[in-house]
PDB file of N, CA, C and O in Angstrom:
ATOM      1  N   MET A 116     262.755 125.525  17.542  1.00  0.00           N
ATOM      2  CA  MET A 116     261.602 124.956  16.895  1.00  0.00           C
ATOM      3  C   MET A 116     260.863 124.081  17.911  1.00  0.00           C
ATOM      4  O   MET A 116     261.475 123.355  18.666  1.00  0.00           O
ATOM      5  N   SER A 117     259.555 124.135  17.906  1.00  0.00           N
ATOM      6  CA  SER A 117     258.771 123.310  18.813  1.00  0.00           C
ATOM      7  C   SER A 117     257.539 122.799  18.090  1.00  0.00           C
ATOM      8  O   SER A 117     257.237 123.217  16.978  1.00  0.00           O
ATOM      9  N   GLY A 118     256.834 121.883  18.715  1.00  0.00           N
ATOM     10  CA  GLY A 118     255.650 121.318  18.094  1.00  0.00           C
ATOM     11  C   GLY A 118     255.994 120.233  17.097  1.00  0.00           C
ATOM     12  O   GLY A 118     257.108 119.704  17.066  1.00  0.00           O
ATOM     13  N   ARG A 119     255.020 119.901  16.259  1.00  0.00           N
ATOM     14  CA  ARG A 119     255.170 118.802  15.301  1.00  0.00           C
ATOM     15  C   ARG A 119     256.349 119.013  14.358  1.00  0.00           C
ATOM     16  O   ARG A 119     257.020 118.051  13.974  1.00  0.00           O
ATOM     17  N   GLU A 120     256.625 120.259  13.989  1.00  0.00           N
ATOM     18  CA  GLU A 120     257.725 120.521  13.042  1.00  0.00           C
ATOM     19  C   GLU A 120     259.091 120.180  13.632  1.00  0.00           C
ATOM     20  O   GLU A 120     260.067 120.029  12.894  1.00  0.00           O
ATOM     21  N   ALA A 121     259.191 120.016  14.948  1.00  0.00           N
ATOM     22  CA  ALA A 121     260.457 119.644  15.595  1.00  0.00           C
ATOM     23  C   ALA A 121     260.647 118.132  15.621  1.00  0.00           C
ATOM     24  O   ALA A 121     261.678 117.656  16.078  1.00  0.00           O
ATOM     25  N   LEU A 122     259.666 117.369  15.115  1.00  0.00           N
ATOM     26  CA  LEU A 122     259.720 115.910  15.138  1.00  0.00           C
ATOM     27  C   LEU A 122     260.019 115.354  13.755  1.00  0.00           C
ATOM     28  O   LEU A 122     259.661 115.959  12.746  1.00  0.00           O
ATOM     29  N   THR A 123     260.650 114.186  13.719  1.00  0.00           N
ATOM     30  CA  THR A 123     260.865 113.466  12.468  1.00  0.00           C
ATOM     31  C   THR A 123     259.837 112.352  12.400  1.00  0.00           C
ATOM     32  O   THR A 123     259.824 111.460  13.253  1.00  0.00           O
ATOM     33  N   ARG A 124     258.972 112.404  11.394  1.00  0.00           N
ATOM     34  CA  ARG A 124     257.938 111.389  11.227  1.00  0.00           C
ATOM     35  C   ARG A 124     258.568 110.123  10.652  1.00  0.00           C
ATOM     36  O   ARG A 124     259.216 110.156   9.617  1.00  0.00           O
ATOM     37  N   LEU A 125     258.390 109.001  11.352  1.00  0.00           N
ATOM     38  CA  LEU A 125     259.015 107.744  10.953  1.00  0.00           C
ATOM     39  C   LEU A 125     258.054 106.807  10.229  1.00  0.00           C
ATOM     40  O   LEU A 125     258.490 105.860   9.587  1.00  0.00           O
ATOM     41  N   THR A 126     256.762 107.033  10.357  1.00  0.00           N
ATOM     42  CA  THR A 126     255.766 106.126   9.802  1.00  0.00           C
ATOM     43  C   THR A 126     254.690 106.895   9.059  1.00  0.00           C
ATOM     44  O   THR A 126     254.547 108.104   9.216  1.00  0.00           O
ATOM     45  N   GLY A 127     253.912 106.169   8.267  1.00  0.00           N
ATOM     46  CA  GLY A 127     252.756 106.755   7.599  1.00  0.00           C
ATOM     47  C   GLY A 127     253.109 107.495   6.332  1.00  0.00           C
ATOM     48  O   GLY A 127     254.119 108.174   6.252  1.00  0.00           O
ATOM     49  N   SER A 128     252.268 107.347   5.349  1.00  0.00           N
ATOM     50  CA  SER A 128     252.490 108.007   4.061  1.00  0.00           C
ATOM     51  C   SER A 128     251.580 109.211   3.881  1.00  0.00           C
ATOM     52  O   SER A 128     251.664 109.903   2.880  1.00  0.00           O
ATOM     53  N   GLY A 129     250.690 109.447   4.839  1.00  0.00           N
ATOM     54  CA  GLY A 129     249.758 110.551   4.701  1.00  0.00           C
ATOM     55  C   GLY A 129     248.515 110.170   3.917  1.00  0.00           C
ATOM     56  O   GLY A 129     247.681 110.988   3.636  1.00  0.00           O
ATOM     57  N   SER A 130     248.400 108.904   3.551  1.00  0.00           N
ATOM     58  CA  SER A 130     247.228 108.462   2.813  1.00  0.00           C
ATOM     59  C   SER A 130     246.336 107.633   3.723  1.00  0.00           C
ATOM     60  O   SER A 130     246.691 107.322   4.847  1.00  0.00           O
ATOM     61  N   GLY A 131     245.180 107.281   3.248  1.00  0.00           N
ATOM     62  CA  GLY A 131     244.276 106.443   4.026  1.00  0.00           C
ATOM     63  C   GLY A 131     243.318 107.243   4.875  1.00  0.00           C
ATOM     64  O   GLY A 131     243.116 108.433   4.665  1.00  0.00           O
ATOM     65  N   GLU A 132     242.736 106.596   5.867  1.00  0.00           N
ATOM     66  CA  GLU A 132     241.680 107.185   6.671  1.00  0.00           C
ATOM     67  C   GLU A 132     242.124 108.378   7.504  1.00  0.00           C
ATOM     68  O   GLU A 132     241.318 109.230   7.836  1.00  0.00           O
ATOM     69  N   CYS A 133     243.374 108.436   7.863  1.00  0.00           N
ATOM     70  CA  CYS A 133     243.817 109.473   8.797  1.00  0.00           C
ATOM     71  C   CYS A 133     244.216 110.776   8.127  1.00  0.00           C
ATOM     72  O   CYS A 133     244.437 111.762   8.807  1.00  0.00           O
ATOM     73  N   GLY A 134     244.368 110.814   6.836  1.00  0.00           N
ATOM     74  CA  GLY A 134     244.758 112.047   6.160  1.00  0.00           C
ATOM     75  C   GLY A 134     246.249 112.303   6.219  1.00  0.00           C
ATOM     76  O   GLY A 134     247.032 111.454   6.620  1.00  0.00           O
ATOM     77  N   GLU A 135     246.651 113.503   5.840  1.00  0.00           N
ATOM     78  CA  GLU A 135     248.068 113.828   5.698  1.00  0.00           C
ATOM     79  C   GLU A 135     248.791 114.065   7.017  1.00  0.00           C
ATOM     80  O   GLU A 135     249.990 113.939   7.083  1.00  0.00           O
ATOM     81  N   GLN A 136     248.115 114.465   8.072  1.00  0.00           N
ATOM     82  CA  GLN A 136     248.799 114.904   9.285  1.00  0.00           C
ATOM     83  C   GLN A 136     248.507 114.046  10.501  1.00  0.00           C
ATOM     84  O   GLN A 136     249.072 114.269  11.553  1.00  0.00           O
ATOM     85  N   ASP A 137     247.579 113.094  10.412  1.00  0.00           N
ATOM     86  CA  ASP A 137     247.107 112.446  11.619  1.00  0.00           C
ATOM     87  C   ASP A 137     247.336 110.944  11.640  1.00  0.00           C
ATOM     88  O   ASP A 137     247.755 110.333  10.687  1.00  0.00           O
ATOM     89  N   CYS A 138     246.962 110.326  12.724  1.00  0.00           N
ATOM     90  CA  CYS A 138     247.125 108.974  13.216  1.00  0.00           C
ATOM     91  C   CYS A 138     247.273 107.882  12.171  1.00  0.00           C
ATOM     92  O   CYS A 138     246.863 108.078  11.045  1.00  0.00           O
ATOM     93  N   PRO A 139     247.732 106.698  12.585  1.00  0.00           N
ATOM     94  CA  PRO A 139     248.697 106.515  13.679  1.00  0.00           C
ATOM     95  C   PRO A 139     250.102 106.755  13.161  1.00  0.00           C
ATOM     96  O   PRO A 139     250.377 106.460  11.995  1.00  0.00           O
ATOM     97  N   ASN A 140     250.956 107.258  13.979  1.00  0.00           N
ATOM     98  CA  ASN A 140     252.327 107.561  13.569  1.00  0.00           C
ATOM     99  C   ASN A 140     253.288 107.449  14.738  1.00  0.00           C
ATOM    100  O   ASN A 140     252.903 107.540  15.896  1.00  0.00           O
ATOM    101  N   VAL A 141     254.551 107.263  14.389  1.00  0.00           N
ATOM    102  CA  VAL A 141     255.644 107.303  15.355  1.00  0.00           C
ATOM    103  C   VAL A 141     256.579 108.414  14.898  1.00  0.00           C
ATOM    104  O   VAL A 141     256.920 108.503  13.716  1.00  0.00           O
ATOM    105  N   TYR A 142     256.953 109.261  15.822  1.00  0.00           N
ATOM    106  CA  TYR A 142     257.856 110.377  15.553  1.00  0.00           C
ATOM    107  C   TYR A 142     259.101 110.221  16.418  1.00  0.00           C
ATOM    108  O   TYR A 142     259.043 109.690  17.514  1.00  0.00           O
ATOM    109  N   ARG A 143     260.219 110.716  15.916  1.00  0.00           N
ATOM    110  CA  ARG A 143     261.452 110.749  16.702  1.00  0.00           C
ATOM    111  C   ARG A 143     261.751 112.190  17.069  1.00  0.00           C
ATOM    112  O   ARG A 143     261.641 113.083  16.235  1.00  0.00           O
ATOM    113  N   THR A 144     262.133 112.425  18.328  1.00  0.00           N
ATOM    114  CA  THR A 144     262.459 113.772  18.779  1.00  0.00           C
ATOM    115  C   THR A 144     263.926 114.075  18.506  1.00  0.00           C
ATOM    116  O   THR A 144     264.721 113.181  18.189  1.00  0.00           O
ATOM    117  N   GLU A 145     264.286 115.319  18.657  1.00  0.00           N
ATOM    118  CA  GLU A 145     265.689 115.723  18.496  1.00  0.00           C
ATOM    119  C   GLU A 145     266.579 115.059  19.534  1.00  0.00           C
ATOM    120  O   GLU A 145     267.779 114.930  19.337  1.00  0.00           O
ATOM    121  N   LYS A 146     265.999 114.629  20.675  1.00  0.00           N
ATOM    122  CA  LYS A 146     266.756 113.957  21.742  1.00  0.00           C
ATOM    123  C   LYS A 146     266.930 112.467  21.467  1.00  0.00           C
ATOM    124  O   LYS A 146     267.628 111.784  22.204  1.00  0.00           O
ATOM    125  N   GLY A 147     266.252 111.947  20.423  1.00  0.00           N
ATOM    126  CA  GLY A 147     266.362 110.527  20.109  1.00  0.00           C
ATOM    127  C   GLY A 147     265.294 109.674  20.769  1.00  0.00           C
ATOM    128  O   GLY A 147     265.311 108.458  20.628  1.00  0.00           O
ATOM    129  N   SER A 148     264.367 110.289  21.487  1.00  0.00           N
ATOM    130  CA  SER A 148     263.252 109.532  22.063  1.00  0.00           C
ATOM    131  C   SER A 148     262.098 109.540  21.054  1.00  0.00           C
ATOM    132  O   SER A 148     262.224 110.100  19.964  1.00  0.00           O
ATOM    133  N   PHE A 149     260.987 108.921  21.405  1.00  0.00           N
ATOM    134  CA  PHE A 149     259.884 108.762  20.468  1.00  0.00           C
ATOM    135  C   PHE A 149     258.593 109.332  21.019  1.00  0.00           C
ATOM    136  O   PHE A 149     258.340 109.284  22.221  1.00  0.00           O
ATOM    137  N   VAL A 150     257.760 109.845  20.110  1.00  0.00           N
ATOM    138  CA  VAL A 150     256.403 110.265  20.416  1.00  0.00           C
ATOM    139  C   VAL A 150     255.500 109.397  19.555  1.00  0.00           C
ATOM    140  O   VAL A 150     255.706 109.275  18.344  1.00  0.00           O
ATOM    141  N   VAL A 151     254.513 108.762  20.190  1.00  0.00           N
ATOM    142  CA  VAL A 151     253.614 107.844  19.500  1.00  0.00           C
ATOM    143  C   VAL A 151     252.225 108.472  19.453  1.00  0.00           C
ATOM    144  O   VAL A 151     251.715 108.942  20.474  1.00  0.00           O
ATOM    145  N   GLN A 152     251.618 108.475  18.277  1.00  0.00           N
ATOM    146  CA  GLN A 152     250.292 109.041  18.081  1.00  0.00           C
ATOM    147  C   GLN A 152     249.375 107.962  17.531  1.00  0.00           C
ATOM    148  O   GLN A 152     249.761 107.220  16.636  1.00  0.00           O
ATOM    149  N   GLY A 153     248.179 107.852  18.071  1.00  0.00           N
ATOM    150  CA  GLY A 153     247.223 106.879  17.565  1.00  0.00           C
ATOM    151  C   GLY A 153     245.871 107.041  18.221  1.00  0.00           C
ATOM    152  O   GLY A 153     245.616 108.023  18.906  1.00  0.00           O
ATOM    153  N   ASP A 154     245.023 106.074  18.000  1.00  0.00           N
ATOM    154  CA  ASP A 154     243.691 106.102  18.596  1.00  0.00           C
ATOM    155  C   ASP A 154     243.790 105.965  20.108  1.00  0.00           C
ATOM    156  O   ASP A 154     244.666 105.275  20.625  1.00  0.00           O
ATOM    157  N   LEU A 155     242.866 106.601  20.809  1.00  0.00           N
ATOM    158  CA  LEU A 155     242.821 106.471  22.265  1.00  0.00           C
ATOM    159  C   LEU A 155     242.390 105.069  22.651  1.00  0.00           C
ATOM    160  O   LEU A 155     241.527 104.484  22.015  1.00  0.00           O
ATOM    161  N   SER A 156     243.005 104.543  23.680  1.00  0.00           N
ATOM    162  CA  SER A 156     242.619 103.250  24.236  1.00  0.00           C
ATOM    163  C   SER A 156     241.917 103.496  25.558  1.00  0.00           C
ATOM    164  O   SER A 156     242.285 104.399  26.307  1.00  0.00           O
ATOM    165  N   HIS A 157     240.899 102.695  25.821  1.00  0.00           N
ATOM    166  CA  HIS A 157     240.174 102.822  27.081  1.00  0.00           C
ATOM    167  C   HIS A 157     240.374 101.586  27.948  1.00  0.00           C
ATOM    168  O   HIS A 157     239.566 101.294  28.821  1.00  0.00           O
ATOM    169  N   VAL A 158     241.494 100.845  27.715  1.00  0.00           N
ATOM    170  CA  VAL A 158     241.775  99.636  28.476  1.00  0.00           C
ATOM    171  C   VAL A 158     242.011  99.954  29.960  1.00  0.00           C
ATOM    172  O   VAL A 158     241.731  99.140  30.815  1.00  0.00           O
ATOM    173  N   PHE A 159     242.543 101.140  30.254  1.00  0.00           N
ATOM    174  CA  PHE A 159     242.634 101.645  31.622  1.00  0.00           C
ATOM    175  C   PHE A 159     242.696 103.160  31.544  1.00  0.00           C
ATOM    176  O   PHE A 159     242.944 103.730  30.488  1.00  0.00           O
ATOM    177  N   THR A 160     242.472 103.810  32.660  1.00  0.00           N
ATOM    178  CA  THR A 160     242.507 105.267  32.703  1.00  0.00           C
ATOM    179  C   THR A 160     243.875 105.718  33.199  1.00  0.00           C
ATOM    180  O   THR A 160     244.250 105.429  34.335  1.00  0.00           O
ATOM    181  N   PRO A 161     244.639 106.420  32.330  1.00  0.00           N
ATOM    182  CA  PRO A 161     245.954 106.898  32.756  1.00  0.00           C
ATOM    183  C   PRO A 161     245.808 108.095  33.698  1.00  0.00           C
ATOM    184  O   PRO A 161     244.745 108.708  33.774  1.00  0.00           O
ATOM    185  N   PRO A 162     246.874 108.434  34.391  1.00  0.00           N
ATOM    186  CA  PRO A 162     246.830 109.602  35.262  1.00  0.00           C
ATOM    187  C   PRO A 162     246.507 110.875  34.466  1.00  0.00           C
ATOM    188  O   PRO A 162     246.775 110.954  33.263  1.00  0.00           O
ATOM    189  N   ALA A 163     245.954 111.850  35.140  1.00  0.00           N
ATOM    190  CA  ALA A 163     245.623 113.128  34.514  1.00  0.00           C
ATOM    191  C   ALA A 163     246.852 113.714  33.830  1.00  0.00           C
ATOM    192  O   ALA A 163     247.968 113.611  34.328  1.00  0.00           O
ATOM    193  N   GLY A 164     246.653 114.303  32.675  1.00  0.00           N
ATOM    194  CA  GLY A 164     247.739 114.954  31.960  1.00  0.00           C
ATOM    195  C   GLY A 164     248.482 114.068  30.982  1.00  0.00           C
ATOM    196  O   GLY A 164     249.372 114.533  30.289  1.00  0.00           O
ATOM    197  N   GLU A 165     248.159 112.783  30.914  1.00  0.00           N
ATOM    198  CA  GLU A 165     248.836 111.887  29.979  1.00  0.00           C
ATOM    199  C   GLU A 165     248.001 111.696  28.731  1.00  0.00           C
ATOM    200  O   GLU A 165     246.785 111.654  28.789  1.00  0.00           O
ATOM    201  N   GLY A 166     248.664 111.609  27.613  1.00  0.00           N
ATOM    202  CA  GLY A 166     248.021 111.395  26.325  1.00  0.00           C
ATOM    203  C   GLY A 166     249.054 110.867  25.355  1.00  0.00           C
ATOM    204  O   GLY A 166     249.239 109.681  25.242  1.00  0.00           O
ATOM    205  N   LEU A 167     249.746 111.750  24.682  1.00  0.00           N
ATOM    206  CA  LEU A 167     250.892 111.354  23.875  1.00  0.00           C
ATOM    207  C   LEU A 167     252.025 111.050  24.839  1.00  0.00           C
ATOM    208  O   LEU A 167     252.229 111.763  25.813  1.00  0.00           O
ATOM    209  N   VAL A 168     252.790 110.023  24.551  1.00  0.00           N
ATOM    210  CA  VAL A 168     253.812 109.581  25.486  1.00  0.00           C
ATOM    211  C   VAL A 168     255.170 109.562  24.806  1.00  0.00           C
ATOM    212  O   VAL A 168     255.322 108.978  23.742  1.00  0.00           O
ATOM    213  N   GLU A 169     256.147 110.178  25.403  1.00  0.00           N
ATOM    214  CA  GLU A 169     257.520 110.162  24.904  1.00  0.00           C
ATOM    215  C   GLU A 169     258.294 109.137  25.724  1.00  0.00           C
ATOM    216  O   GLU A 169     258.276 109.185  26.951  1.00  0.00           O
ATOM    217  N   ILE A 170     258.956 108.205  25.024  1.00  0.00           N
ATOM    218  CA  ILE A 170     259.708 107.164  25.726  1.00  0.00           C
ATOM    219  C   ILE A 170     261.115 107.081  25.149  1.00  0.00           C
ATOM    220  O   ILE A 170     261.327 107.367  23.978  1.00  0.00           O
ATOM    221  N   PRO A 171     262.076 106.661  25.942  1.00  0.00           N
ATOM    222  CA  PRO A 171     263.440 106.508  25.437  1.00  0.00           C
ATOM    223  C   PRO A 171     263.533 105.373  24.420  1.00  0.00           C
ATOM    224  O   PRO A 171     262.785 104.390  24.494  1.00  0.00           O
ATOM    225  N   GLU A 172     264.448 105.495  23.490  1.00  0.00           N
ATOM    226  CA  GLU A 172     264.666 104.459  22.483  1.00  0.00           C
ATOM    227  C   GLU A 172     264.956 103.106  23.124  1.00  0.00           C
ATOM    228  O   GLU A 172     264.491 102.066  22.650  1.00  0.00           O
ATOM    229  N   SER A 173     265.687 103.096  24.225  1.00  0.00           N
ATOM    230  CA  SER A 173     266.040 101.830  24.877  1.00  0.00           C
ATOM    231  C   SER A 173     264.801 101.062  25.340  1.00  0.00           C
ATOM    232  O   SER A 173     264.763  99.833  25.284  1.00  0.00           O
ATOM    233  N   VAL A 174     263.767 101.771  25.777  1.00  0.00           N
ATOM    234  CA  VAL A 174     262.538 101.122  26.220  1.00  0.00           C
ATOM    235  C   VAL A 174     261.803 100.517  25.026  1.00  0.00           C
ATOM    236  O   VAL A 174     261.312  99.385  25.085  1.00  0.00           O
ATOM    237  N   LEU A 175     261.759 101.245  23.920  1.00  0.00           N
ATOM    238  CA  LEU A 175     261.125 100.744  22.703  1.00  0.00           C
ATOM    239  C   LEU A 175     261.864  99.513  22.178  1.00  0.00           C
ATOM    240  O   LEU A 175     261.242  98.507  21.819  1.00  0.00           O
ATOM    241  N   ARG A 176     263.196  99.556  22.176  1.00  0.00           N
ATOM    242  CA  ARG A 176     263.976  98.386  21.738  1.00  0.00           C
ATOM    243  C   ARG A 176     263.721  97.179  22.642  1.00  0.00           C
ATOM    244  O   ARG A 176     263.615  96.050  22.170  1.00  0.00           O
ATOM    245  N   GLU A 177     263.611  97.418  23.943  1.00  0.00           N
ATOM    246  CA  GLU A 177     263.344  96.343  24.871  1.00  0.00           C
ATOM    247  C   GLU A 177     261.974  95.706  24.578  1.00  0.00           C
ATOM    248  O   GLU A 177     261.842  94.483  24.597  1.00  0.00           O
ATOM    249  N   ALA A 178     260.987  96.521  24.296  1.00  0.00           N
ATOM    250  CA  ALA A 178     259.657  96.016  23.949  1.00  0.00           C
ATOM    251  C   ALA A 178     259.714  95.196  22.666  1.00  0.00           C
ATOM    252  O   ALA A 178     259.099  94.121  22.570  1.00  0.00           O
ATOM    253  N   PHE A 179     260.452  95.659  21.666  1.00  0.00           N
ATOM    254  CA  PHE A 179     260.585  94.924  20.400  1.00  0.00           C
ATOM    255  C   PHE A 179     261.241  93.561  20.639  1.00  0.00           C
ATOM    256  O   PHE A 179     260.819  92.553  20.071  1.00  0.00           O
ATOM    257  N   ARG A 180     262.274  93.532  21.491  1.00  0.00           N
ATOM    258  CA  ARG A 180     262.935  92.244  21.806  1.00  0.00           C
ATOM    259  C   ARG A 180     261.943  91.298  22.496  1.00  0.00           C
ATOM    260  O   ARG A 180     261.906  90.107  22.194  1.00  0.00           O
ATOM    261  N   ALA A 181     261.151  91.850  23.403  1.00  0.00           N
ATOM    262  CA  ALA A 181     260.163  91.024  24.108  1.00  0.00           C
ATOM    263  C   ALA A 181     259.128  90.437  23.150  1.00  0.00           C
ATOM    264  O   ALA A 181     258.627  89.329  23.365  1.00  0.00           O
ATOM    265  N   LEU A 182     258.840  91.168  22.075  1.00  0.00           N
ATOM    266  CA  LEU A 182     257.887  90.703  21.071  1.00  0.00           C
ATOM    267  C   LEU A 182     258.539  89.799  20.022  1.00  0.00           C
ATOM    268  O   LEU A 182     257.858  89.227  19.184  1.00  0.00           O
ATOM    269  N   GLY A 183     259.863  89.699  20.077  1.00  0.00           N
ATOM    270  CA  GLY A 183     260.580  88.882  19.104  1.00  0.00           C
ATOM    271  C   GLY A 183     260.727  89.526  17.742  1.00  0.00           C
ATOM    272  O   GLY A 183     260.899  88.865  16.734  1.00  0.00           O
ATOM    273  N   TRP A 184     260.667  90.862  17.692  1.00  0.00           N
ATOM    274  CA  TRP A 184     260.789  91.578  16.419  1.00  0.00           C
ATOM    275  C   TRP A 184     262.223  91.809  16.062  1.00  0.00           C
ATOM    276  O   TRP A 184     263.061  92.215  16.630  1.00  0.00           O
TER     277      TRP A 184
END
C-alpha cells in the first residue's frame, strides 16, 4: 500500500475550511515517523524537492519538550 491510504491520520475531523481530506493534519507512517500537512510557509525557501516532510518521532518529541508540552 502506498500514498495517503498507507498513513494513519492523527489529527482533524474532516470538518471546517479544509474539507474531509485536506489541511492541516499530522499522519503517522508504518515506520513510526510522521508526515505533516498544512499551509505553505514563505518564511524561507527550502531546497528544491521539499514540501511535505517526514521526521522521526524522536525529533518531534524533542521539539515538544523544547516547547514545554
